[in-house]
């Protein structure tokens, strides 16, 4: 009995310390200056809305804006095309046609009879490129979006050759996402169980969760921008793609990719740590690597100017050195 009481006392102390840490983290982030106006974090990109009807009955929602050389932006897990508001506006102003879309099973895109998986979701990239008859396009994939982009590049080389001029793999991985990553080993099962989604609906836990996705700067715009979509999604329907992150490994096939590729990662990314980017850059022939100091996983808000410069350089066919 004495031993049990001692264990309970330790757990109580640890719980109190955790709550204190969470509250201090929340207070710091709540006081942090916004990098962009709150409305910017919460808004979707400007553009014409439409849907691509897939053979299996799924509907892929898109927004397209601007004119000129096409640039396609593919968001990460738990997000939507709203992640690209800042970057899209910049690229449209620079004279590009920007295509954003909700990934299958996310926000306004449905799943269809083929279900959820890396092959099915990668085939949606083919559908997007063909729907818009993309020529000399550049495509950027973030996190899950980059994982699926690599599956697309490997499985549809004829489409890649016909339609793309370059690709950016941003804050992403080629599978085996749990490798040397305690954070993912905890968070992915919590997402699958529904526990994390329930917790993130409370500020005490939601704010620190988004903080794990950023580098040195996290503000309430990033928190609300991330959670507005994350908490609406049916995560149970997406469990197969979470499984694919863990169980699939495409690193040994990266040498098959025949396209100018730039790999970009924040040096403080804890979700897809830089060693994944190192491995991708070394595995893809001719790929360049850019590590951004002090930034984390949400580069769409943390460093959109770096992404814009990289996309424009690829679109122009400029040689990019690693940095």
CSV table of N, CA and C in Angstrom, one decimal, residues 74-77 101 103-104 106 117-125 141-156 169 172-174 241 244-245 248 250:
chain,number,residue,atom,x,y,z
A,74,UNK,N,0.8,20.9,-53.0
A,74,UNK,CA,0.1,19.7,-52.4
A,74,UNK,C,0.4,19.8,-50.9
A,75,UNK,N,-0.7,19.9,-50.1
A,75,UNK,CA,-0.6,20.1,-48.6
A,75,UNK,C,-0.3,18.8,-47.9
A,76,UNK,N,-0.1,18.9,-46.6
A,76,UNK,CA,0.3,17.7,-45.8
A,76,UNK,C,-0.9,17.1,-45.0
A,77,UNK,N,-0.6,16.1,-44.2
A,77,UNK,CA,-1.7,15.4,-43.5
A,77,UNK,C,-2.4,16.3,-42.5
A,101,UNK,N,-5.0,22.1,-54.2
A,101,UNK,CA,-6.2,21.1,-54.1
A,101,UNK,C,-6.2,20.5,-52.7
A,103,UNK,N,-6.3,17.2,-50.6
A,103,UNK,CA,-6.0,15.8,-50.7
A,103,UNK,C,-7.2,15.0,-50.5
A,104,UNK,N,-7.2,13.8,-51.1
A,104,UNK,CA,-8.3,12.8,-50.9
A,104,UNK,C,-8.6,12.6,-49.4
A,106,UNK,N,-9.5,14.8,-47.3
A,106,UNK,CA,-9.2,16.0,-46.5
A,106,UNK,C,-10.2,17.1,-46.9
A,117,UNK,N,-4.8,5.4,-49.6
A,117,UNK,CA,-3.5,4.7,-49.6
A,117,UNK,C,-2.6,5.5,-50.4
A,118,UNK,N,-1.3,5.2,-50.4
A,118,UNK,CA,-0.3,6.0,-51.1
A,118,UNK,C,-0.5,5.9,-52.6
A,119,UNK,N,-0.9,4.8,-53.1
A,119,UNK,CA,-1.1,4.6,-54.6
A,119,UNK,C,-2.3,5.4,-55.1
A,120,UNK,N,-3.4,5.3,-54.3
A,120,UNK,CA,-4.6,6.0,-54.7
A,120,UNK,C,-4.4,7.5,-54.6
A,121,UNK,N,-3.8,8.0,-53.5
A,121,UNK,CA,-3.7,9.4,-53.4
A,121,UNK,C,-2.6,10.0,-54.3
A,122,UNK,N,-1.6,9.2,-54.7
A,122,UNK,CA,-0.6,9.7,-55.7
A,122,UNK,C,-1.2,9.8,-57.0
A,123,UNK,N,-2.2,8.9,-57.3
A,123,UNK,CA,-2.9,8.9,-58.6
A,123,UNK,C,-3.7,10.2,-58.8
A,124,UNK,N,-4.1,10.8,-57.6
A,124,UNK,CA,-4.8,12.1,-57.7
A,124,UNK,C,-3.9,13.2,-58.3
A,125,UNK,N,-2.6,13.1,-58.0
A,125,UNK,CA,-1.7,14.1,-58.6
A,125,UNK,C,-1.7,14.0,-60.1
A,141,UNK,N,5.4,19.4,-52.7
A,141,UNK,CA,4.7,18.6,-51.8
A,141,UNK,C,5.2,18.8,-50.4
A,142,UNK,N,4.3,19.0,-49.4
A,142,UNK,CA,4.6,19.2,-48.0
A,142,UNK,C,4.3,18.0,-47.2
A,143,UNK,N,5.2,17.5,-46.5
A,143,UNK,CA,5.0,16.4,-45.5
A,143,UNK,C,4.3,15.2,-46.2
A,144,UNK,N,3.1,14.9,-45.8
A,144,UNK,CA,2.4,13.8,-46.6
A,144,UNK,C,2.3,14.1,-48.1
A,145,UNK,N,2.2,15.4,-48.4
A,145,UNK,CA,2.1,15.8,-49.8
A,145,UNK,C,3.4,15.5,-50.5
A,146,UNK,N,4.5,15.6,-49.9
A,146,UNK,CA,5.8,15.3,-50.4
A,146,UNK,C,6.0,13.8,-50.5
A,147,UNK,N,5.6,13.0,-49.5
A,147,UNK,CA,5.6,11.6,-49.5
A,147,UNK,C,4.8,11.0,-50.7
A,148,UNK,N,3.6,11.5,-50.9
A,148,UNK,CA,2.8,11.1,-52.1
A,148,UNK,C,3.4,11.6,-53.4
A,149,UNK,N,4.0,12.7,-53.4
A,149,UNK,CA,4.6,13.2,-54.6
A,149,UNK,C,5.7,12.3,-55.1
A,150,UNK,N,6.5,11.8,-54.1
A,150,UNK,CA,7.6,10.8,-54.5
A,150,UNK,C,7.0,9.5,-55.0
A,151,UNK,N,5.9,9.1,-54.5
A,151,UNK,CA,5.2,7.9,-55.0
A,151,UNK,C,4.7,8.1,-56.4
A,152,UNK,N,4.2,9.3,-56.6
A,152,UNK,CA,3.7,9.7,-58.0
A,152,UNK,C,4.9,9.8,-58.9
A,153,UNK,N,6.0,10.4,-58.6
A,153,UNK,CA,7.1,10.5,-59.5
A,153,UNK,C,7.7,9.1,-59.8
A,154,UNK,N,7.6,8.2,-58.9
A,154,UNK,CA,8.1,6.8,-59.1
A,154,UNK,C,7.2,6.0,-60.0
A,155,UNK,N,5.9,6.2,-59.8
A,155,UNK,CA,4.9,5.3,-60.4
A,155,UNK,C,4.4,5.8,-61.8
A,156,UNK,N,4.6,7.1,-62.0
A,156,UNK,CA,4.0,7.7,-63.3
A,156,UNK,C,5.1,8.5,-64.0
A,169,UNK,N,10.4,18.9,-52.7
A,169,UNK,CA,10.0,18.1,-51.5
A,169,UNK,C,10.3,18.9,-50.3
A,172,UNK,N,9.5,16.7,-45.6
A,172,UNK,CA,8.9,15.5,-45.9
A,172,UNK,C,9.8,14.3,-45.7
A,173,UNK,N,9.4,13.2,-46.3
A,173,UNK,CA,10.0,11.9,-46.0
A,173,UNK,C,9.7,10.9,-47.2
A,174,UNK,N,10.4,9.8,-47.3
A,174,UNK,CA,10.0,8.8,-48.3
A,174,UNK,C,9.6,7.5,-47.7
A,241,UNK,N,-3.4,5.8,-44.6
A,241,UNK,CA,-2.3,6.5,-45.0
A,241,UNK,C,-1.3,6.8,-43.9
A,244,UNK,N,0.7,3.8,-43.9
A,244,UNK,CA,1.7,3.8,-45.0
A,244,UNK,C,2.9,4.6,-44.7
A,245,UNK,N,2.7,5.7,-43.9
A,245,UNK,CA,3.9,6.5,-43.5
A,245,UNK,C,4.9,5.7,-42.8
A,248,UNK,N,5.7,1.9,-45.3
A,248,UNK,CA,6.3,1.9,-46.6
A,248,UNK,C,7.7,2.6,-46.5
A,250,UNK,N,10.4,4.0,-49.5
A,250,UNK,CA,10.7,4.2,-50.9
A,250,UNK,C,12.2,4.8,-51.1
